[in-house]
Coordinates of C-alpha atoms in Angstrom, one line a residue:
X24 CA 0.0 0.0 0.0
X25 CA 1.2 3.2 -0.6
X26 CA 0.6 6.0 1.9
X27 CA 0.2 9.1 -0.8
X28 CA -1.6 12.2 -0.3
X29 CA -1.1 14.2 -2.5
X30 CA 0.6 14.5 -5.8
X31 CA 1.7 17.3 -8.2
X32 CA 3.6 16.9 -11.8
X33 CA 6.0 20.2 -12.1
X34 CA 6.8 21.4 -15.3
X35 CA 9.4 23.5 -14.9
X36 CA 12.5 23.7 -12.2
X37 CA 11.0 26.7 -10.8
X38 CA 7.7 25.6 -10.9
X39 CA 9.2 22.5 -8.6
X40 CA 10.5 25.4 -6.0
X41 CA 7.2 27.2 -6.1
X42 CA 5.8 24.0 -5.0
X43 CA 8.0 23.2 -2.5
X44 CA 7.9 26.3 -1.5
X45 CA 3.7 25.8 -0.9
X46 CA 4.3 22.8 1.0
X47 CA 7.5 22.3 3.3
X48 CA 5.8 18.6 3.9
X49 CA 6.5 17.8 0.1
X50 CA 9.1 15.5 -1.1
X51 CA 10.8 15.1 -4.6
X52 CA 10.5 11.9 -6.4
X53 CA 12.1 11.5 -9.8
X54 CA 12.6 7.8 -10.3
X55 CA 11.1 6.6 -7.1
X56 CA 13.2 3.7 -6.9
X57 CA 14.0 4.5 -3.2
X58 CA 11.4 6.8 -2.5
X59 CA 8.7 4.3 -3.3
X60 CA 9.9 1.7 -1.2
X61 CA 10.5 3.3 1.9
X62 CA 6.6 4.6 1.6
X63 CA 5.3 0.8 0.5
X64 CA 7.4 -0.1 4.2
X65 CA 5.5 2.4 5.9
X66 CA 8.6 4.3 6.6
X67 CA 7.1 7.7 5.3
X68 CA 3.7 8.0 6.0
X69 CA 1.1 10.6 3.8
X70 CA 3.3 11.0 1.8
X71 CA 3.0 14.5 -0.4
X72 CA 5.2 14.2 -3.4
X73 CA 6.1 17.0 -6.1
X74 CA 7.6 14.9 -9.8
X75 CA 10.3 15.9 -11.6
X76 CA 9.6 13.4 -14.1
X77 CA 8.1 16.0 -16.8
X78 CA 10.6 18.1 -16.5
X79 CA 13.0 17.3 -19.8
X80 CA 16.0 19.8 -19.0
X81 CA 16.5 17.9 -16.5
X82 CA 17.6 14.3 -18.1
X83 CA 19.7 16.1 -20.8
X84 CA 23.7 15.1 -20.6
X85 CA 26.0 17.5 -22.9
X86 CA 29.6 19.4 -22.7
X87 CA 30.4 22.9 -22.8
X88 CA 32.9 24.4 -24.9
X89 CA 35.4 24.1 -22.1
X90 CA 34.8 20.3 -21.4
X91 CA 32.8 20.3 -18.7
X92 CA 30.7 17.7 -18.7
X93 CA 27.0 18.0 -18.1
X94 CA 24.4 15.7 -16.6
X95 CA 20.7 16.0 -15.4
X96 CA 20.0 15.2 -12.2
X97 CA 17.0 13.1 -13.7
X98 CA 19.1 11.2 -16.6
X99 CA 18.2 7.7 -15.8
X100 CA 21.5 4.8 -15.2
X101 CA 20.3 3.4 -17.9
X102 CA 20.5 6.5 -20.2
X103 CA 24.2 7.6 -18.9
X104 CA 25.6 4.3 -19.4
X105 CA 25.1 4.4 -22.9
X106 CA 25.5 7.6 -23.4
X107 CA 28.6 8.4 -26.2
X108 CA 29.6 11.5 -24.4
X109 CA 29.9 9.6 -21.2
X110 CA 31.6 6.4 -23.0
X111 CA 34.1 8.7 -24.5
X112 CA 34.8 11.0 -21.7
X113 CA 34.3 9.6 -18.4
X114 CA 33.7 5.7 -19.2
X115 CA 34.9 5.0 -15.3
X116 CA 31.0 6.7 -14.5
X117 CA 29.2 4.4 -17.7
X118 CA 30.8 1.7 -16.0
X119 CA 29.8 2.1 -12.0
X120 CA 26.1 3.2 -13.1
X121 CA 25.6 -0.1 -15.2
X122 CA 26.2 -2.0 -12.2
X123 CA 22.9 -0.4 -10.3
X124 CA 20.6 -2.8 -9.6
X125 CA 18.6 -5.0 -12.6
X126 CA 18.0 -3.3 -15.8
X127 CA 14.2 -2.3 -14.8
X128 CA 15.8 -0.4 -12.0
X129 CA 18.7 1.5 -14.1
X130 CA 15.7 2.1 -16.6
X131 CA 13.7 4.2 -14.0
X132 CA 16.3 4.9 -11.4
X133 CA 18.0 8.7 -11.6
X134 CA 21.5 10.0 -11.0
X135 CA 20.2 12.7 -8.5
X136 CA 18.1 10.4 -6.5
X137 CA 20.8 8.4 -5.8
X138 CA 22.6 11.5 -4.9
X139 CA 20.3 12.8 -2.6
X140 CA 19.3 9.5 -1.3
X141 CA 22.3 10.2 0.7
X142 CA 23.4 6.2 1.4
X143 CA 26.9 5.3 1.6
X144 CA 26.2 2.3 -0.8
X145 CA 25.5 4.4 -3.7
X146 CA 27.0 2.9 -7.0
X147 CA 27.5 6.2 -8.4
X148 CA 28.6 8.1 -5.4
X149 CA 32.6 6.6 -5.4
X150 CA 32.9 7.9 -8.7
X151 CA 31.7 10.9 -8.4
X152 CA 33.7 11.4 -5.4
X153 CA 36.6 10.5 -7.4
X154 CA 35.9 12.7 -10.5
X155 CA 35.4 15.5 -8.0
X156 CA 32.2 16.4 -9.0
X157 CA 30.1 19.6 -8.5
X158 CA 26.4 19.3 -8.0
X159 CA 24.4 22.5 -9.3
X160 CA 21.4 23.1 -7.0
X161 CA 18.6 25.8 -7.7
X162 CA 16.0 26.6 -5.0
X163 CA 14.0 29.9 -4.0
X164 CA 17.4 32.0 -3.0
X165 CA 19.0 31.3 -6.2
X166 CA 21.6 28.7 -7.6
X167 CA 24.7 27.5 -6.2
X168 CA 27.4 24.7 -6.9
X169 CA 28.4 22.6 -4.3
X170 CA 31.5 19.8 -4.2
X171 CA 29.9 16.3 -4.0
X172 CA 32.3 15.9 -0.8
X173 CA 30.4 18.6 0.9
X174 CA 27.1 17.4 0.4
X175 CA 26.9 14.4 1.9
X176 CA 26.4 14.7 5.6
X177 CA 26.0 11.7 7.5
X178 CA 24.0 8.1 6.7
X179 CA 21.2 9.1 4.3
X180 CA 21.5 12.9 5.6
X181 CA 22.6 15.5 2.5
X182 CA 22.7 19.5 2.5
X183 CA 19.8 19.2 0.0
X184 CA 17.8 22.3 1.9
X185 CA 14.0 22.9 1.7
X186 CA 12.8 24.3 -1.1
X187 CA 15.7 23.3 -3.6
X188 CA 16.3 21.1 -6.5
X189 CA 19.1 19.3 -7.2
X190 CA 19.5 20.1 -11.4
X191 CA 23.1 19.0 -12.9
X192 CA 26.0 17.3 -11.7
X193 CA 29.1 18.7 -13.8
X194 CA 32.4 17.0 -14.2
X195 CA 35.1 19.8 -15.6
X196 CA 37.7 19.0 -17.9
X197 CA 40.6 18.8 -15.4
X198 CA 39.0 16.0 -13.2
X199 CA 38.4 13.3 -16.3
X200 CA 40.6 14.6 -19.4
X201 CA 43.6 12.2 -19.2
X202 CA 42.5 10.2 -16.3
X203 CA 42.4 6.3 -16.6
X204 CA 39.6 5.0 -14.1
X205 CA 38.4 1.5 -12.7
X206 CA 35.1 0.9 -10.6
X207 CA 34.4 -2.1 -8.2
X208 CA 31.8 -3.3 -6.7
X209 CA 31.8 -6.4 -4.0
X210 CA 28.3 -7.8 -3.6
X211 CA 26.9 -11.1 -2.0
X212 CA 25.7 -12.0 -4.9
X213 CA 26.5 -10.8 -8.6
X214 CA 23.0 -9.4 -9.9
X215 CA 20.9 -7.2 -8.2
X216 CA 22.3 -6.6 -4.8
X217 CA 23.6 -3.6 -3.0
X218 CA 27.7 -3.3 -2.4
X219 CA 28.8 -4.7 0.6
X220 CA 31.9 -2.7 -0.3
X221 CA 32.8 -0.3 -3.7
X222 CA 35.8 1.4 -4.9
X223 CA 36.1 3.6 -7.5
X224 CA 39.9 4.9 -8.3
X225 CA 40.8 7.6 -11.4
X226 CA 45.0 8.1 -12.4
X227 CA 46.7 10.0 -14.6
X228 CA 50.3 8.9 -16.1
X229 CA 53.2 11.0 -17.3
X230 CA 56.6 9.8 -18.3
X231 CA 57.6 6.1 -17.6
X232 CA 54.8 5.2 -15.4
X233 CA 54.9 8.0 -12.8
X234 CA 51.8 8.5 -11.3
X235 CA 51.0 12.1 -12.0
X236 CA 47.5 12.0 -10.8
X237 CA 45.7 9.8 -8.6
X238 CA 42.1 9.4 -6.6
X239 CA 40.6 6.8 -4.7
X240 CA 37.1 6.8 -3.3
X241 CA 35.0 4.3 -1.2
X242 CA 31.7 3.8 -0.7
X243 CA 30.0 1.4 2.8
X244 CA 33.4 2.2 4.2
X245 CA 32.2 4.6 6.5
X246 CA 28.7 6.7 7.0
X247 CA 29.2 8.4 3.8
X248 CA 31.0 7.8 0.7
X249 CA 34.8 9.1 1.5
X250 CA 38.2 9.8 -0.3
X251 CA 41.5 8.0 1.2
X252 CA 43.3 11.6 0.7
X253 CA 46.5 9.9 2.4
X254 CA 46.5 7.1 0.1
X255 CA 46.1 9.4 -2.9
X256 CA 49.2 11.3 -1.5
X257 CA 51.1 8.7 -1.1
X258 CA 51.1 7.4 -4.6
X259 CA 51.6 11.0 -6.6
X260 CA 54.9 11.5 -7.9
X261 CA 55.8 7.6 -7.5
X262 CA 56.6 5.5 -10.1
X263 CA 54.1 2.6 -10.1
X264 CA 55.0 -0.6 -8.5
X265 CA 53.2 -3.5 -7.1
X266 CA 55.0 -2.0 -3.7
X267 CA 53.1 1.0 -4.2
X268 CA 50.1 -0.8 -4.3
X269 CA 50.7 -2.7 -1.2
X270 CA 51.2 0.9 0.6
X271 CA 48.3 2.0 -1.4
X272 CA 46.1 -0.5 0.1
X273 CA 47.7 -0.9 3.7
X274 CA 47.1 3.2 4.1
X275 CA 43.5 3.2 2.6
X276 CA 42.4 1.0 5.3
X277 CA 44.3 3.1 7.9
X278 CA 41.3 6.1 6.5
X279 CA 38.0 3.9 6.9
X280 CA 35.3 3.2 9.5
X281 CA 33.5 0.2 8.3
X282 CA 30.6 -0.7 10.2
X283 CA 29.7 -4.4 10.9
X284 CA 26.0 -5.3 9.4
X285 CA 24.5 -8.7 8.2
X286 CA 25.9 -8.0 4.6
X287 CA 29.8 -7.9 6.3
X288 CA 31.8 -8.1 8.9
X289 CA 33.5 -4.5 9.9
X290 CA 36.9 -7.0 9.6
X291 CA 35.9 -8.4 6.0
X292 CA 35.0 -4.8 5.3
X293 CA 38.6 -4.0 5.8
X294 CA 40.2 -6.4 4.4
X295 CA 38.1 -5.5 0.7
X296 CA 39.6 -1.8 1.2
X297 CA 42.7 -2.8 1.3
X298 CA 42.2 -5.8 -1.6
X299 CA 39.9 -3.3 -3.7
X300 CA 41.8 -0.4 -3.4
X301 CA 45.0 -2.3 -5.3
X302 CA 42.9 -4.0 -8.0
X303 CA 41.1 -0.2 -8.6
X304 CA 44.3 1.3 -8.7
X305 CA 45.7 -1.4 -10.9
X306 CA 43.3 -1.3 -13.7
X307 CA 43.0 2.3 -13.1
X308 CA 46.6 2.3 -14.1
X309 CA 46.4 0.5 -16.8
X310 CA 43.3 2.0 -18.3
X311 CA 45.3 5.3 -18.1
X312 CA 47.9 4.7 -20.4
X313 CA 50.4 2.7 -17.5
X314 CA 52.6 -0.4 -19.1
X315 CA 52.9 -3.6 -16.2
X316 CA 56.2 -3.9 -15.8

């Protein structure tokens, strides 16, 4: 059964605000993959929900003239993942957002919901984290652009604030252009499950395999995604080695604060930091240009 109220299709992004605006009990739903579920469980109750779904702008993915990569909060996984601008720019994203869920889910399912869904198992959150993506966000006071790092603010708590929309997420040319990257996801079970652990890393390669560039980000390794900014540090300027990736690993887990649950063990959880964060980096490595020596 599900507990809705009340129901209004915007048409416009500001037409979403003015409705928020009307109601501070609303909530946005785009997909409703999440959303949906947690009202069938009786975990929201009369339920008052404003769609974004009509609203076109908002699932269109495109780059400006200077690179920066554009996508729609409300572009579906499904739509990103084959997407040629994506393929060809950032393929590391196509790749972590074709491992959501089943295909009925990444055909409904949208980029910003899992955003502002705010869980720290969120297949397209480690990415992002690692692309250092900015999230555009427009509500009644106007726009502003906010680093994915910052908006995340606890377990399934983000500084989305009442009244505002979250409209783009934009990767610039300096985070992707010349950046190898490798996602992973570690599941019970291979199809439609949520990660027990993920890793997404991103490098960049100049010279004989020196390690220019490098960017490791985790997901159900603590509250929130996170970046292992020591690990990152120590592999810049270092010529890549399987002994680098053995520090890699062994400093990554020195970052995390897995939690124990019934999909893992705080203990296994570290244990696949420090394994995941070498194979990421690896294939990272070699999807940026790197020669295994």
């Amino acid at each position: 059964m599900y507990d809705i109220v009340n129901y209004e299709e915007a048409g416009t992004v500001q037409e979403a605000i003015r409705l928020l605006q009307a109601n501070p009990r609303a909530r946005l739903i785009a997909g409703g993959s999440d959303l949906l579920v947690k009202i069938y469980k009786g975990k929201i109750t009369d339920a008052e929900l404003v769609s974004l779904r009509g609203i076109i702008a908002l699932k269109d993915i495109s780059i400006e003239g200077d690179g920066t990569v554009r996508i729609g909060a409300c572009a579906t996984f499904s739509r990103i993942a084959g997407h040629p601008l994506i393929r060809k720019h950032v393929p590391v994203l196509a790749e972590a957002v074709s491992r959501v869920g089943g295909p009925q889910i990444r055909n409904i399912g949208t980029i910003g919901g899992n955003i502002c869904n705010g869980v720290t198992s969120s297949d397209s959150a480690p990415t992002l984290f690692a692309l250092n993506a900015l999230l555009r966000l427009e509500g009644a006071g106007g726009t502003r652009v906010a680093p994915i790092q910052d908006f995340y603010l606890g377990p399934g708590k983000v500084d989305l604030r009442q009244a505002e929309v979250l409209t783009e997420i934009l990767l610039t040319k300096e985070n992707y252009q010349g950046f190898g990257g490798h996602y992973i996801k570690f599941a019970m079970r291979e199809a439609m499950d949520i990660a027990s652990l993920s890793c997404a890393a991103v490098c960049k390669i100049v010279g004989q395999n020196v390690i220019a560039d490098f960017r490791l980000a985790l997901g159900v390794a603590a509250p929130t995604p996170m970046r292992c900014l020591r690990a990152e540090e120590i592999a810049r300027g270092r010529v890549f080695s399987e002994e680098l990736l053995l520090e890699t690993g062994r400093t990554a887990v020195t970052e995390v604060n897995p939690r124990t649950s019934w999909r893992a063990t705080r203990e296994y959880r570290l244990q696949l930091v420090e394994e995941l964060s070498k194979r990421a980096f690896k294939q990272a490595f070699v999807k940026a240009g790197g020669v295994l020596l």
